[in-house]
Amino acid sequence: MIRRAQAADAGPVIALWRDCGLTRPWNDPGQDFARALAAEAATILVAQEEGGAIAGSVMLGDDGHRGWVYYLAVAPVARGTGLGRALMAEAEAWLRARGCPKIQLMVREGNAEALGFYEALGLERQGVVTLGRFLND
């Protein structure tokens, strides 16, 4: 079952992100979770097992120009079951319903497994370089 996340899901979802190696010391996943739930143009979808445990999640954002995917996570025991594909299908449906013309995401260099997964879904590498800096120095 895939549904929109609620505030009470924060702990299990953040634990999943950590288990999947998606968090970094310079990003506060609790803040990311809270900001996504509070924003009108963002959401988090979660896949819940029959027993109630969260087996997958994906964070989405609509910046008014593109739809973005963040924190796609599938519990290691649930990988290979199609759950990642199902989460991405729901993510695309959410973005399409908002009128987003394109879906984009970032994958860390060297993450061949993730790149292969997304390429199998028809996503293509884009000829851009991502630049950034932290605003809270």
PDB file of C-alpha atoms in Angstrom:
ATOM      1  CA  MET A   1       0.000   0.000   0.000  1.00  0.00           C
ATOM      2  CA  ILE A   2       1.453   3.381  -1.025  1.00  0.00           C
ATOM      3  CA  ARG A   3       0.134   6.460   0.736  1.00  0.00           C
ATOM      4  CA  ARG A   4       1.141  10.001   1.649  1.00  0.00           C
ATOM      5  CA  ALA A   5       3.354  10.208   4.699  1.00  0.00           C
ATOM      6  CA  GLN A   6       2.153  11.704   7.950  1.00  0.00           C
ATOM      7  CA  ALA A   7       4.147  13.370  10.732  1.00  0.00           C
ATOM      8  CA  ALA A   8       4.053  10.134  12.750  1.00  0.00           C
ATOM      9  CA  ASP A   9       5.994   8.397   9.951  1.00  0.00           C
ATOM     10  CA  ALA A  10       9.072  10.583  10.436  1.00  0.00           C
ATOM     11  CA  GLY A  11      11.008   8.187  12.691  1.00  0.00           C
ATOM     12  CA  PRO A  12      10.554   5.039  10.584  1.00  0.00           C
ATOM     13  CA  VAL A  13      11.091   6.885   7.291  1.00  0.00           C
ATOM     14  CA  ILE A  14      14.282   8.573   8.478  1.00  0.00           C
ATOM     15  CA  ALA A  15      15.523   5.217   9.813  1.00  0.00           C
ATOM     16  CA  LEU A  16      14.875   3.734   6.363  1.00  0.00           C
ATOM     17  CA  TRP A  17      16.786   6.583   4.693  1.00  0.00           C
ATOM     18  CA  ARG A  18      19.700   5.923   7.033  1.00  0.00           C
ATOM     19  CA  ASP A  19      19.569   2.144   6.452  1.00  0.00           C
ATOM     20  CA  CYS A  20      19.701   2.812   2.700  1.00  0.00           C
ATOM     21  CA  GLY A  21      22.676   5.178   2.999  1.00  0.00           C
ATOM     22  CA  LEU A  22      20.775   8.224   1.754  1.00  0.00           C
ATOM     23  CA  THR A  23      21.526  10.639   4.580  1.00  0.00           C
ATOM     24  CA  ARG A  24      24.580  12.861   4.841  1.00  0.00           C
ATOM     25  CA  PRO A  25      25.940  14.717   7.883  1.00  0.00           C
ATOM     26  CA  TRP A  26      25.328  18.123   6.293  1.00  0.00           C
ATOM     27  CA  ASN A  27      21.612  17.423   5.668  1.00  0.00           C
ATOM     28  CA  ASP A  28      19.191  17.094   8.548  1.00  0.00           C
ATOM     29  CA  PRO A  29      16.743  14.379   7.434  1.00  0.00           C
ATOM     30  CA  GLY A  30      14.276  15.414  10.121  1.00  0.00           C
ATOM     31  CA  GLN A  31      14.159  18.928   8.691  1.00  0.00           C
ATOM     32  CA  ASP A  32      13.886  17.541   5.157  1.00  0.00           C
ATOM     33  CA  PHE A  33      10.947  15.364   6.205  1.00  0.00           C
ATOM     34  CA  ALA A  34       9.164  18.191   8.046  1.00  0.00           C
ATOM     35  CA  ARG A  35       9.696  20.718   5.242  1.00  0.00           C
ATOM     36  CA  ALA A  36       8.314  18.307   2.645  1.00  0.00           C
ATOM     37  CA  LEU A  37       5.180  17.649   4.686  1.00  0.00           C
ATOM     38  CA  ALA A  38       4.646  21.354   5.352  1.00  0.00           C
ATOM     39  CA  ALA A  39       5.116  22.488   1.752  1.00  0.00           C
ATOM     40  CA  GLU A  40       2.221  22.698  -0.660  1.00  0.00           C
ATOM     41  CA  ALA A  41       4.469  21.742  -3.589  1.00  0.00           C
ATOM     42  CA  ALA A  42       6.084  18.705  -1.960  1.00  0.00           C
ATOM     43  CA  THR A  43       5.145  15.391  -0.423  1.00  0.00           C
ATOM     44  CA  ILE A  44       6.545  12.099   0.763  1.00  0.00           C
ATOM     45  CA  LEU A  45       5.010   8.821  -0.299  1.00  0.00           C
ATOM     46  CA  VAL A  46       5.508   5.699   1.793  1.00  0.00           C
ATOM     47  CA  ALA A  47       4.993   2.033   1.040  1.00  0.00           C
ATOM     48  CA  GLN A  48       3.646   0.192   4.025  1.00  0.00           C
ATOM     49  CA  GLU A  49       3.867  -3.554   4.548  1.00  0.00           C
ATOM     50  CA  GLU A  50       0.863  -5.525   5.807  1.00  0.00           C
ATOM     51  CA  GLY A  51       2.313  -5.521   9.319  1.00  0.00           C
ATOM     52  CA  GLY A  52       2.537  -1.726   9.282  1.00  0.00           C
ATOM     53  CA  ALA A  53       6.290  -1.367   8.785  1.00  0.00           C
ATOM     54  CA  ILE A  54       7.457   1.128   6.181  1.00  0.00           C
ATOM     55  CA  ALA A  55       9.297  -0.699   3.406  1.00  0.00           C
ATOM     56  CA  GLY A  56       9.853   2.214   1.025  1.00  0.00           C
ATOM     57  CA  SER A  57       9.569   5.941   0.556  1.00  0.00           C
ATOM     58  CA  VAL A  58      10.088   8.719  -1.948  1.00  0.00           C
ATOM     59  CA  MET A  59      10.122  12.492  -1.457  1.00  0.00           C
ATOM     60  CA  LEU A  60       8.764  14.670  -4.265  1.00  0.00           C
ATOM     61  CA  GLY A  61       8.897  18.329  -5.065  1.00  0.00           C
ATOM     62  CA  ASP A  62       7.449  20.580  -7.747  1.00  0.00           C
ATOM     63  CA  ASP A  63       9.601  23.682  -8.227  1.00  0.00           C
ATOM     64  CA  GLY A  64       7.175  25.220 -10.720  1.00  0.00           C
ATOM     65  CA  HIS A  65       9.334  24.164 -13.651  1.00  0.00           C
ATOM     66  CA  ARG A  66      10.286  20.534 -13.003  1.00  0.00           C
ATOM     67  CA  GLY A  67       9.330  17.706 -10.723  1.00  0.00           C
ATOM     68  CA  TRP A  68      12.095  16.404  -8.463  1.00  0.00           C
ATOM     69  CA  VAL A  69      12.573  13.040  -6.774  1.00  0.00           C
ATOM     70  CA  TYR A  70      14.560  12.692  -3.549  1.00  0.00           C
ATOM     71  CA  TYR A  71      15.172   9.973  -1.004  1.00  0.00           C
ATOM     72  CA  LEU A  72      13.831   7.026  -2.983  1.00  0.00           C
ATOM     73  CA  ALA A  73      14.439   4.220  -0.518  1.00  0.00           C
ATOM     74  CA  VAL A  74      13.479   0.568  -0.452  1.00  0.00           C
ATOM     75  CA  ALA A  75      14.339  -1.574   2.559  1.00  0.00           C
ATOM     76  CA  PRO A  76      17.057  -4.082   1.659  1.00  0.00           C
ATOM     77  CA  VAL A  77      14.723  -7.028   2.364  1.00  0.00           C
ATOM     78  CA  ALA A  78      12.125  -5.604  -0.064  1.00  0.00           C
ATOM     79  CA  ARG A  79      14.484  -4.962  -2.981  1.00  0.00           C
ATOM     80  CA  GLY A  80      13.795  -6.853  -6.169  1.00  0.00           C
ATOM     81  CA  THR A  81      10.061  -7.033  -5.451  1.00  0.00           C
ATOM     82  CA  GLY A  82       9.009  -4.152  -7.708  1.00  0.00           C
ATOM     83  CA  LEU A  83       8.469  -1.774  -4.816  1.00  0.00           C
ATOM     84  CA  GLY A  84      10.930   0.793  -6.165  1.00  0.00           C
ATOM     85  CA  ARG A  85       9.161   0.738  -9.527  1.00  0.00           C
ATOM     86  CA  ALA A  86       5.791   1.132  -7.819  1.00  0.00           C
ATOM     87  CA  LEU A  87       7.035   4.108  -5.790  1.00  0.00           C
ATOM     88  CA  MET A  88       8.414   5.753  -8.923  1.00  0.00           C
ATOM     89  CA  ALA A  89       5.115   5.149 -10.760  1.00  0.00           C
ATOM     90  CA  GLU A  90       3.224   6.840  -7.904  1.00  0.00           C
ATOM     91  CA  ALA A  91       5.789   9.664  -7.876  1.00  0.00           C
ATOM     92  CA  GLU A  92       5.290  10.257 -11.597  1.00  0.00           C
ATOM     93  CA  ALA A  93       1.513  10.193 -11.167  1.00  0.00           C
ATOM     94  CA  TRP A  94       1.722  12.806  -8.380  1.00  0.00           C
ATOM     95  CA  LEU A  95       3.943  15.031 -10.519  1.00  0.00           C
ATOM     96  CA  ARG A  96       1.785  14.595 -13.645  1.00  0.00           C
ATOM     97  CA  ALA A  97      -1.309  15.564 -11.655  1.00  0.00           C
ATOM     98  CA  ARG A  98       0.478  18.824 -10.770  1.00  0.00           C
ATOM     99  CA  GLY A  99       1.260  19.480 -14.443  1.00  0.00           C
ATOM    100  CA  CYS A 100       5.009  18.892 -14.225  1.00  0.00           C
ATOM    101  CA  PRO A 101       6.443  18.474 -17.730  1.00  0.00           C
ATOM    102  CA  LYS A 102       9.597  16.635 -16.638  1.00  0.00           C
ATOM    103  CA  ILE A 103      10.882  14.519 -13.779  1.00  0.00           C
ATOM    104  CA  GLN A 104      14.448  14.906 -12.549  1.00  0.00           C
ATOM    105  CA  LEU A 105      16.611  13.455  -9.812  1.00  0.00           C
ATOM    106  CA  MET A 106      20.217  13.380  -8.726  1.00  0.00           C
ATOM    107  CA  VAL A 107      22.307  10.270  -8.116  1.00  0.00           C
ATOM    108  CA  ARG A 108      25.631  10.396  -6.319  1.00  0.00           C
ATOM    109  CA  GLU A 109      28.674   9.566  -8.413  1.00  0.00           C
ATOM    110  CA  GLY A 110      29.652   5.927  -8.239  1.00  0.00           C
ATOM    111  CA  ASN A 111      26.178   4.637  -7.361  1.00  0.00           C
ATOM    112  CA  ALA A 112      25.961   2.216 -10.279  1.00  0.00           C
ATOM    113  CA  GLU A 113      23.071   0.269  -8.731  1.00  0.00           C
ATOM    114  CA  ALA A 114      20.857   3.367  -8.543  1.00  0.00           C
ATOM    115  CA  LEU A 115      21.881   4.521 -12.014  1.00  0.00           C
ATOM    116  CA  GLY A 116      20.986   1.114 -13.457  1.00  0.00           C
ATOM    117  CA  PHE A 117      17.623   1.145 -11.680  1.00  0.00           C
ATOM    118  CA  TYR A 118      16.661   4.579 -13.016  1.00  0.00           C
ATOM    119  CA  GLU A 119      17.944   3.854 -16.515  1.00  0.00           C
ATOM    120  CA  ALA A 120      15.815   0.671 -16.566  1.00  0.00           C
ATOM    121  CA  LEU A 121      12.819   2.928 -15.852  1.00  0.00           C
ATOM    122  CA  GLY A 122      13.630   5.030 -18.905  1.00  0.00           C
ATOM    123  CA  LEU A 123      15.319   7.957 -17.205  1.00  0.00           C
ATOM    124  CA  GLU A 124      18.296   9.292 -19.125  1.00  0.00           C
ATOM    125  CA  ARG A 125      21.474  11.014 -18.025  1.00  0.00           C
ATOM    126  CA  GLN A 126      21.235  14.735 -18.585  1.00  0.00           C
ATOM    127  CA  GLY A 127      24.050  16.922 -19.891  1.00  0.00           C
ATOM    128  CA  VAL A 128      24.167  19.219 -16.877  1.00  0.00           C
ATOM    129  CA  VAL A 129      26.460  19.810 -13.936  1.00  0.00           C
ATOM    130  CA  THR A 130      24.883  20.431 -10.553  1.00  0.00           C
ATOM    131  CA  LEU A 131      26.392  23.333  -8.620  1.00  0.00           C
ATOM    132  CA  GLY A 132      25.571  24.385  -5.094  1.00  0.00           C
ATOM    133  CA  ARG A 133      26.615  25.882  -1.797  1.00  0.00           C
ATOM    134  CA  PHE A 134      25.215  25.924   1.686  1.00  0.00           C
ATOM    135  CA  LEU A 135      23.274  29.035   2.716  1.00  0.00           C
ATOM    136  CA  ASN A 136      23.697  28.551   6.459  1.00  0.00           C
ATOM    137  CA  ASP A 137      27.440  29.172   6.803  1.00  0.00           C
TER     138      ASP A 137
END
